[in-house]
Each structure stands twice: as structure tokens, then as C-alpha cells.
Short mmCIF file of C-alpha atoms in Angstrom, two decimals:
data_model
loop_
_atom_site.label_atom_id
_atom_site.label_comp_id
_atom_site.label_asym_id
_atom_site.label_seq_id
_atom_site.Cartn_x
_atom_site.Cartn_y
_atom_site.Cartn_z
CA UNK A 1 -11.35 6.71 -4.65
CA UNK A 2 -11.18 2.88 -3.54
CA UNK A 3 -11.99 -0.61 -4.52
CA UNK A 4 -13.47 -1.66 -1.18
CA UNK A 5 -16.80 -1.68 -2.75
CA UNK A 6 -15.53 -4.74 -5.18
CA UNK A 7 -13.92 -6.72 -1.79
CA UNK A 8 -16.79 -9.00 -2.29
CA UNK A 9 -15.53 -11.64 -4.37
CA UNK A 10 -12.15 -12.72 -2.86
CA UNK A 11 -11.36 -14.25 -6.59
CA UNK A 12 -8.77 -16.90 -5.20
CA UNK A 13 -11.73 -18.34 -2.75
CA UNK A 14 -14.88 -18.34 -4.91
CA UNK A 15 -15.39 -20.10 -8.19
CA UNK A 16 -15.36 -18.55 -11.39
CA UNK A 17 -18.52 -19.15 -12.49
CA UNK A 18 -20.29 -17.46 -9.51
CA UNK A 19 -18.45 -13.98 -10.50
CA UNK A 20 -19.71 -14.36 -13.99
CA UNK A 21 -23.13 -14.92 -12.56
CA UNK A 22 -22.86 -11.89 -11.01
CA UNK A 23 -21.75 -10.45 -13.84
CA UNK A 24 -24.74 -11.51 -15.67
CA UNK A 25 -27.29 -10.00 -13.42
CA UNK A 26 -25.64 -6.47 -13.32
CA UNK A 27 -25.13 -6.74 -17.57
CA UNK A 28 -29.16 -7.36 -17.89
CA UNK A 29 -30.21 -4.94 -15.26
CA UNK A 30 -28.16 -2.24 -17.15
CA UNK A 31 -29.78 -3.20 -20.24
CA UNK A 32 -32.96 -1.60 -19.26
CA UNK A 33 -32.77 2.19 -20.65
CA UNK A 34 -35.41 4.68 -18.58
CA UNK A 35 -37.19 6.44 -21.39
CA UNK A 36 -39.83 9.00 -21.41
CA UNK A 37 -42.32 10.51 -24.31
CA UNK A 38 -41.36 13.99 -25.15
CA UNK A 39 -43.99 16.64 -25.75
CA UNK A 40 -43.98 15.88 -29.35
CA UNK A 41 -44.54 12.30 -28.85
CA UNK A 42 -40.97 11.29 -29.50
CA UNK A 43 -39.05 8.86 -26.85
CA UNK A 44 -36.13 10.10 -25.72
CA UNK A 45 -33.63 8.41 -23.42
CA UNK A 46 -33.19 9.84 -20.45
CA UNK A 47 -29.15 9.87 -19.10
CA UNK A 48 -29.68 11.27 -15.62
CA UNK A 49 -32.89 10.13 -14.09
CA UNK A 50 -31.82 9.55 -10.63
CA UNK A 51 -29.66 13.12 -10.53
CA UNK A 52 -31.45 14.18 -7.27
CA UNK A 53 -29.68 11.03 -5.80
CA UNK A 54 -26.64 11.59 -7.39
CA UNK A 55 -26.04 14.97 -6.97
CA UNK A 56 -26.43 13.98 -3.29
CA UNK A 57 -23.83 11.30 -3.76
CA UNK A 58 -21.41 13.40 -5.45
CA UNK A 59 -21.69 16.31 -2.97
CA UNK A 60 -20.65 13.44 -0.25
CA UNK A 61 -17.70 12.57 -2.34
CA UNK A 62 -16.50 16.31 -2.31
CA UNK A 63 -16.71 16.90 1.13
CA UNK A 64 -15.13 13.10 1.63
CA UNK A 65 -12.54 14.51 -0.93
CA UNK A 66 -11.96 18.07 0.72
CA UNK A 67 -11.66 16.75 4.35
CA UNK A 68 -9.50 13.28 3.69
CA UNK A 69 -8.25 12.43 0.35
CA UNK A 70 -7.11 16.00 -0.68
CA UNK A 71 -5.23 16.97 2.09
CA UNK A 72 -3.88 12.95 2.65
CA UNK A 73 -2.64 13.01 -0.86
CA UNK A 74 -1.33 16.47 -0.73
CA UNK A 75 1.01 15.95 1.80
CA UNK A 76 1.79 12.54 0.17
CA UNK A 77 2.49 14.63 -2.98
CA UNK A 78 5.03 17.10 -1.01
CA UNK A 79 6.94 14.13 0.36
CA UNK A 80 7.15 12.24 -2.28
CA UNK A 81 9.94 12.89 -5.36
CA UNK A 82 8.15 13.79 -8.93
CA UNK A 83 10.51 10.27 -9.96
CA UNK A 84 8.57 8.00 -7.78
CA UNK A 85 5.44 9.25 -8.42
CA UNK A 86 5.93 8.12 -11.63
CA UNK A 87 7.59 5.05 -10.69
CA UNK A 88 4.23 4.26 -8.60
CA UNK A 89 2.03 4.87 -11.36
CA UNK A 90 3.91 3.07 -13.75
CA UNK A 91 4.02 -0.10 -11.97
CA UNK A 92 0.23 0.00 -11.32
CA UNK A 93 -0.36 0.76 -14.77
CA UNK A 94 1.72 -2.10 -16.24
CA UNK A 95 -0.22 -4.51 -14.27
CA UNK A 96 -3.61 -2.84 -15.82
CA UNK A 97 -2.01 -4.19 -18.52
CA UNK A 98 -3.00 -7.46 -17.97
CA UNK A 99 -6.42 -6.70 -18.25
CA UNK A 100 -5.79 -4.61 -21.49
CA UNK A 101 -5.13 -7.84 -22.70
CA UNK A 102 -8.25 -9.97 -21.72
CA UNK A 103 -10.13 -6.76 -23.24
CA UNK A 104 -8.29 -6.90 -26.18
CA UNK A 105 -8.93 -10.42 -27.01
CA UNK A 106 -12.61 -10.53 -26.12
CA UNK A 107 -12.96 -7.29 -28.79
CA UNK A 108 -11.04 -9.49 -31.15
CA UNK A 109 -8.19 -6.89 -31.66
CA UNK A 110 -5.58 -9.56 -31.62
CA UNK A 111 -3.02 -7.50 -33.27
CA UNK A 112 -3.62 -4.65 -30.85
CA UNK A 113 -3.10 -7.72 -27.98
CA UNK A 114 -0.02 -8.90 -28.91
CA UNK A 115 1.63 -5.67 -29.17
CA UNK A 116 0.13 -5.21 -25.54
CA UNK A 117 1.21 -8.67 -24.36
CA UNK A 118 4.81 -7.63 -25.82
CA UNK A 119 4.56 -4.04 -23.71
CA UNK A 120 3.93 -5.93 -20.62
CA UNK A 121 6.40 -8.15 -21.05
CA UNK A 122 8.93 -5.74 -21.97
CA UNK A 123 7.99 -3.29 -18.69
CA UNK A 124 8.02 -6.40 -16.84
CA UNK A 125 11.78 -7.42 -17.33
CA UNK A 126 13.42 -4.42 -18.73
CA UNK A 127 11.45 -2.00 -17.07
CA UNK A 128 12.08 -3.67 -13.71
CA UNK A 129 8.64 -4.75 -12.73
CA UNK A 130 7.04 -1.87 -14.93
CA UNK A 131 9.00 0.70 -12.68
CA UNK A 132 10.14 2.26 -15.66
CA UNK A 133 7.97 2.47 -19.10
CA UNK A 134 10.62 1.04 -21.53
CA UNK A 135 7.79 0.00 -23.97
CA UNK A 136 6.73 3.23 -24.87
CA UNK A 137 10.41 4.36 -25.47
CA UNK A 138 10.78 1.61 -28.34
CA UNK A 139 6.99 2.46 -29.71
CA UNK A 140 5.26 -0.13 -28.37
CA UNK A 141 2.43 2.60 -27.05
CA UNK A 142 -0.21 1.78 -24.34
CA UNK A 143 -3.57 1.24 -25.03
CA UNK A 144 -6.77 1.79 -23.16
CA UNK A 145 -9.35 -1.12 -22.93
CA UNK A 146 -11.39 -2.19 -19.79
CA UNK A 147 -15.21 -4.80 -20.05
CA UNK A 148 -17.27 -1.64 -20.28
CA UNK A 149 -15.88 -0.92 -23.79
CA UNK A 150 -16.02 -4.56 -24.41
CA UNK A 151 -19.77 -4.73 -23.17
CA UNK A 152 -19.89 -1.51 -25.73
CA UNK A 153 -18.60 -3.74 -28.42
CA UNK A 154 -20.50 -6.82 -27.61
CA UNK A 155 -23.95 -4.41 -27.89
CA UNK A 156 -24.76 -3.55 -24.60
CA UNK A 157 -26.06 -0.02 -23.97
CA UNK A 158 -24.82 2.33 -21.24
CA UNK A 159 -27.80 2.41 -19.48
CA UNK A 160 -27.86 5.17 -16.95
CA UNK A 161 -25.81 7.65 -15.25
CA UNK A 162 -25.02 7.01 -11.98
CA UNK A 163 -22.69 8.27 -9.19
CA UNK A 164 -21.70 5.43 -6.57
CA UNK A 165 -20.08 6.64 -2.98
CA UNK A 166 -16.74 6.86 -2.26
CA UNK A 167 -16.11 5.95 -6.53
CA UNK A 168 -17.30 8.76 -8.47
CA UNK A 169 -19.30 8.50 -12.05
CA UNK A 170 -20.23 5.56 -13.83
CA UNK A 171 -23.17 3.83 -15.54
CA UNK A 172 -25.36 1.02 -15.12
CA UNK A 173 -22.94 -0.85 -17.82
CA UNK A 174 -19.90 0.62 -16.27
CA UNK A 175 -20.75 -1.35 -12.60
CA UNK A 176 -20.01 -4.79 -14.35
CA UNK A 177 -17.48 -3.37 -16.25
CA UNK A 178 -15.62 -2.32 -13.25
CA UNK A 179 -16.57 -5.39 -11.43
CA UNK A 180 -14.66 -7.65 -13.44
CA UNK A 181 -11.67 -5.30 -14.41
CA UNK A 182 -11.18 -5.53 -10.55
CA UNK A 183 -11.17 -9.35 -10.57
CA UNK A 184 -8.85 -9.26 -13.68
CA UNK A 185 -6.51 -7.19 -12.55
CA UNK A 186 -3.55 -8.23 -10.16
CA UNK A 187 -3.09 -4.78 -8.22
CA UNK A 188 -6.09 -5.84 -6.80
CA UNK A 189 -4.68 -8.55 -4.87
CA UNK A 190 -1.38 -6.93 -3.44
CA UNK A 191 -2.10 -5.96 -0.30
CA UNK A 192 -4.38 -3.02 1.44
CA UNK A 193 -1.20 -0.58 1.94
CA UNK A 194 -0.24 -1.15 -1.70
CA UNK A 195 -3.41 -0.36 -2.83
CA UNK A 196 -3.63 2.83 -0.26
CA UNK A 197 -0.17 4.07 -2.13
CA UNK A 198 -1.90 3.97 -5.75
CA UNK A 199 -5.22 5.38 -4.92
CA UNK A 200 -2.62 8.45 -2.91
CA UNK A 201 -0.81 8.38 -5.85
CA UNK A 202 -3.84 8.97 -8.31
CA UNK A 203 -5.39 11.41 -6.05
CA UNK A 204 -1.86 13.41 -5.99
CA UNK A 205 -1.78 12.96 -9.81
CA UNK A 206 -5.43 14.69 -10.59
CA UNK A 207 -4.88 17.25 -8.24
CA UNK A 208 -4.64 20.05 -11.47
CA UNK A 209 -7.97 18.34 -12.99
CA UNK A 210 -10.00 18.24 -9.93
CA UNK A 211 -9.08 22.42 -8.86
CA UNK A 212 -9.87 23.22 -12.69
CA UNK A 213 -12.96 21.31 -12.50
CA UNK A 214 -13.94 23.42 -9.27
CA UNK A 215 -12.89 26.46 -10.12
CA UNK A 216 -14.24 26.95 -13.67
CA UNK A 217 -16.67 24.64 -13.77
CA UNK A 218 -20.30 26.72 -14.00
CA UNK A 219 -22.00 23.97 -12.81
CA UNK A 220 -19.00 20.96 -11.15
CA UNK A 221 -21.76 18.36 -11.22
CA UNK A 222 -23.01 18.97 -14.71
CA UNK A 223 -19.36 19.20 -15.90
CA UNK A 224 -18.47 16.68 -14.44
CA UNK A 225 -20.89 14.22 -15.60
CA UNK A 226 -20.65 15.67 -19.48
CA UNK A 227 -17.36 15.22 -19.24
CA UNK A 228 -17.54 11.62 -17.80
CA UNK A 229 -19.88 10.79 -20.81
CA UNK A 230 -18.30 12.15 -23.52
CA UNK A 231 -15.14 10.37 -22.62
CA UNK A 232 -16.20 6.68 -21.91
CA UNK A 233 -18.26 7.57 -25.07
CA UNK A 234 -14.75 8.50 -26.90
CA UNK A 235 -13.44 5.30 -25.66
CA UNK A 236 -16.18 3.00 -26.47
CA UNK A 237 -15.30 4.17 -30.11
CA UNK A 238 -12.06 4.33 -29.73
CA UNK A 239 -11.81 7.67 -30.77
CA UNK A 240 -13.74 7.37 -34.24
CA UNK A 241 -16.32 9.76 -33.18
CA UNK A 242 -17.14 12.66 -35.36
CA UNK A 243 -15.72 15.95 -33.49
CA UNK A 244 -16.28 19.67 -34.14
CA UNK A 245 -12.87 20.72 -35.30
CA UNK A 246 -10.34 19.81 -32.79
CA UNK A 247 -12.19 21.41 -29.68
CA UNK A 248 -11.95 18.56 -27.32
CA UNK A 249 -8.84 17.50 -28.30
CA UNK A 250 -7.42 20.92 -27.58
CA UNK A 251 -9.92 20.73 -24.31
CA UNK A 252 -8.01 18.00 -23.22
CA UNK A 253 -4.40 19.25 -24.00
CA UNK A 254 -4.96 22.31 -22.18
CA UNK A 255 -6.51 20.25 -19.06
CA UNK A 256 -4.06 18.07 -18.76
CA UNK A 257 -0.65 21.09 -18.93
CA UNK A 258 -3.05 22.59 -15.92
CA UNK A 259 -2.90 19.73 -14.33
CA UNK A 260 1.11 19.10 -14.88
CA UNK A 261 1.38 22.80 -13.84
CA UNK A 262 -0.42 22.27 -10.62
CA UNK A 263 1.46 19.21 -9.21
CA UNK A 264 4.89 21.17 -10.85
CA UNK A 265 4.41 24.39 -8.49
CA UNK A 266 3.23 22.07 -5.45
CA UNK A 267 5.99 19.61 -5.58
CA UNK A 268 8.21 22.04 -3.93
CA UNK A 269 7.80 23.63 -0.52
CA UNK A 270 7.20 27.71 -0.35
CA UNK A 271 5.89 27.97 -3.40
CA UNK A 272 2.98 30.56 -4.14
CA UNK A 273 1.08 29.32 -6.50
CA UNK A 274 -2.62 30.74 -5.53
CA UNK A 275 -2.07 33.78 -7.71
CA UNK A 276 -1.32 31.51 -10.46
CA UNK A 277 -3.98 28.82 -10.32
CA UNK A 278 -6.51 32.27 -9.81
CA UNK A 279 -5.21 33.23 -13.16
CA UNK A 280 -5.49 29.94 -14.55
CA UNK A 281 -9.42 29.83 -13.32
CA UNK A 282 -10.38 33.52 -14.75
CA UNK A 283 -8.41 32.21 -17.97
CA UNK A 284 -10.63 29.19 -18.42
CA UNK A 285 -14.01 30.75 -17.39
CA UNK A 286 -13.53 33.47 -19.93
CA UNK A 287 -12.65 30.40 -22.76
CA UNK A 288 -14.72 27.69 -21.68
CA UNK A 289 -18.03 28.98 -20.12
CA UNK A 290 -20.17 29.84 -23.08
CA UNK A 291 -19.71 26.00 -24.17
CA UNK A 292 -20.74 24.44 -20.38
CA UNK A 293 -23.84 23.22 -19.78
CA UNK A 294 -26.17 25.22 -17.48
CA UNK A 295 -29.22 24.38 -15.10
CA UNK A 296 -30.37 26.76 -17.15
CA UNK A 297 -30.25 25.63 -20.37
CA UNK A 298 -29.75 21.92 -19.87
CA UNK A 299 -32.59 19.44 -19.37
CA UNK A 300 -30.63 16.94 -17.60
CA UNK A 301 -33.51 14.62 -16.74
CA UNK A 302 -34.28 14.51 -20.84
CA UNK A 303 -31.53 14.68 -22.02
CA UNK A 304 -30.92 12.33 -24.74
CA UNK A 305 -27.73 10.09 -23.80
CA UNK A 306 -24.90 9.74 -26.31
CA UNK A 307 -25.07 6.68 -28.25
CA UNK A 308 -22.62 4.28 -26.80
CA UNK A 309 -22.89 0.87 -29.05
#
């Protein structure tokens, strides 16, 4: 929900070197998996093993979510045309793009980074400062790469699964990860209202995800940090992970229309939508709940992490 926790390092004022230090000592710390032996004498990785803290953690995020972001970024979503909302996002996303790049070149996917250096450059100028996504019109298609999927590549595990205040889910790898796609990334250097604006505008944007998650959701935590796993998991492979039939890809289809449906029958005033999004919920329990995992039938202290290379 912020970057305040990365304010830190003040990259124009400090030296390089004593980021990557930094760096350094968060990379090895995460290297350390927790492991346990199993009743059978087998050692099994344990993803979760600080979930009493977490779940503690992420329960403060939802009530820091339900009493200020929500209702900050629902307004903002009323005012605000569906156009700029766009606009918003894709100006913060073409300067991401930047750090696409440095990710891209330290995974040695040069190909992949030129066509990325050419999609910045072409949002930059055409686009009008990445206002308008002009790349992807002339298939030159965005790609996702940040320094955890580089640490992936480089052989660093995940480590554990953590969930840091005010941020939301991550892992021990994920913290440097995050740390330096901060430093690397120029939105994070504009300006506290600029940054207040894309953090509103993300918050507006999820608003579909984040009710789903909620509402049909057996378990939000649990859910939640599956879902967090399996997808920075997806990414670290970039998608060459073996799938049972096309499940998650229609998971993610249907999540995603929910969530254009939500912000859709919110953008305008008057509009009752609680009927819907009740239907919506019922619909998704009924599909989706025999497939959640359960306190009941999910060891999440022993649970044996996905393998993340």
C-alpha cells in the first residue's frame, strides 16, 4: 500500500555500493530455508513458519485497508474518469519499465530487453510520457520482470513467507527484491503526492480482486497467501510451469472480468450493484470452494513451499 518502508536510502545522497551492501545482507539472510523432520523422517520446507505473526500483520492491513485506503480510493475512483485512470496507470507503468530493463539484462534476455527498451521509448515520445500505451498497439507487448525473479534466476531460494505492515505478502527473497526495484525505478523519486495518486490509483484498480477475495475466499488469509505463491512462483518461471489443464488460467480470466465489472458498476453514481457483486460471491463459492485450502485440511506450518529456482 506504500513505499515509505524503502525511504531509507535516498539513492541520489548515498553511494551505490552501500545499497548493494544492503542488498547483500537481506539476499543471505533469505537464503536460510526453516525446515523441519516430518514424522517419517523426511525434511520438508516449511513456507509459513511465522503465520501466527503474519496473520496478525495481515489482519492490521485489512482493518488499515477497510478504514483508510478503501474508502480514500473509492471516492478517488467516483471522481475520477475511467480515461485517466488509465492514463495514471499507464504512466507509472511505463516508468516500471525502466526497471524491466535492468531485470532483463541481468537474466540475460537481451532480446526480450531491447524490445522493452524500444516499448519505453516508444510510450515515452509517442505515447506522451507513457500517457497512452502506443507500444502495445504496434505489438511491442509488456513484459513482467522485477530482482526477485532475477534472484530466482541467479539461484536464490524464496525463503519464507512473510507479510510486512502496511505492504502486504512477500518473502524473505522478495524484501531485496523489492528493495532495489524501488531504487531502480524513477516513480520512486517524483514526489510524495505523485506517489499518493498511484498507490489511489492501484487501490481503485483492485477494488474487484480484493471484494472477491473477501467474499469467497473460505479462508482470505490462506487464499491469499496461495495465491501470492503460486503467482511469484508463475513468474519466476515465466510461465513454464506444468498446470492442470487450464484451471488457473481460466482462474485468472474470470478474476480479473470481476474485477473490471466491479470498478465498471462503481464508476458511475446511483448505481446498485450489491445485488450483483452478492451474486457474483454465491457464484464463485459454489465454483471455487472445493479447490481452497482449509484450516482444516491444510498444514500451513508444513507445508512444503513451491520450488522457486
Amino acid at each position: 500500500m506504500g513505499k515509505n518502508y524503502y525511504r531509507y536510502q535516498n539513492a541520489g545522497s548515498q553511494p551505490a555500493r552501500g545499497v548493494f551492501l544492503i542488498l547483500v545482507i537481506f539476499v543471505l539472510g533469505g537464503c536460510a530455508a526453516t525446515t523441519k523432520i516430518d514424522e517419517d523422517g523426511n525434511e520438508v520446507v516449511l513456507v509459513d513458519p511465522y503465520e501466527n505473526v503474519n496473520r496478525k500483520i495481515y489482519h492490521f492491513n485489512g482493518k488499515v485497508d477497510e478504514y483508510v485506503a478503501a474508502p480514500v480510493s473509492s471516492a478517488y475512483r467516483y471522481i475520477t474518469p475511467q480515461f485517466v485512470q488509465t492514463g495514471v496507470a499507464n504512466f507509472f507503468g511505463n516508468l516500471k519499465t525502466i526497471n524491466t530493463v535492468l531485470n532483463d539484462m541481468m537474466q540475460a534476455k537481451f532480446q526480450q530487453g531491447a524490445e522493452d527498451t524500444g516499448r519505453f521509448l516508444v510510450n515515452s515520445t509517442v505515447g506522451l510520457l507513457g500517457l497512452f500505451d502506443v507500444a502495445s498497439e504496434i505489438g511491442l507487448e509488456q513484459h513482467e520482470e522485477d530482482f526477485d525473479q532475477t534472484l530466482s534466476v541467479w539461484g536464490v531460494p524464496s525463503g519464507s513467507y512473510l507479510v510486512l505492515p502496511f505492504i502486504g505478502p512477500s518473502t524473505t527473497r522478495g524484501v531485496p527484491g523489492a528493495i532495489f526495484d524501488t531504487a531502480a525505478n524513477p516513480a520512486s523519486y517524483v514526489g510524495v503526492p505523485v506517489q499518493l495518486v498511484q498507490m489511489l490509483n492501484t487501490r481503485a484498480n483492485a477494488e474487484g480482486a480484493l471484494k472477491f477475495v473477501d467474499e469467497a475466499a473460505l479462508d482470505p488469509y490462506v487464499f491469499t497467501r496461495e495465491a501470492f505463491l503460486q503467482w511469484r512462483h508463475f513468474m519466476a518461471k515465466d510461465g513454464a510451469v506444468e498446470l492442470e489443464g487450464d484451471d488457473l488460467m481460466d482462474f485468472e480470466d474470470e478474476l480479473m472480468d470481476d474485477a473490471d465489472d466491479t470498478q465498471a458498476e462503481t464508476a458511475a453514481p446511483g448505481g446498485d450493484t450489491k445485488a450483483v457483486e452478492d451474486e457474483k460471491a454465491k457464484g464463485y463459492k459454489l465454483k471455487l470452494s472445493p479447490e481452497l485450502p482449509t484450516p482444516a485440511n491444510t498444514d500451513t506450518k508444513a507445508k512444503i513451499a513451491p520450488q522457486v529456482q
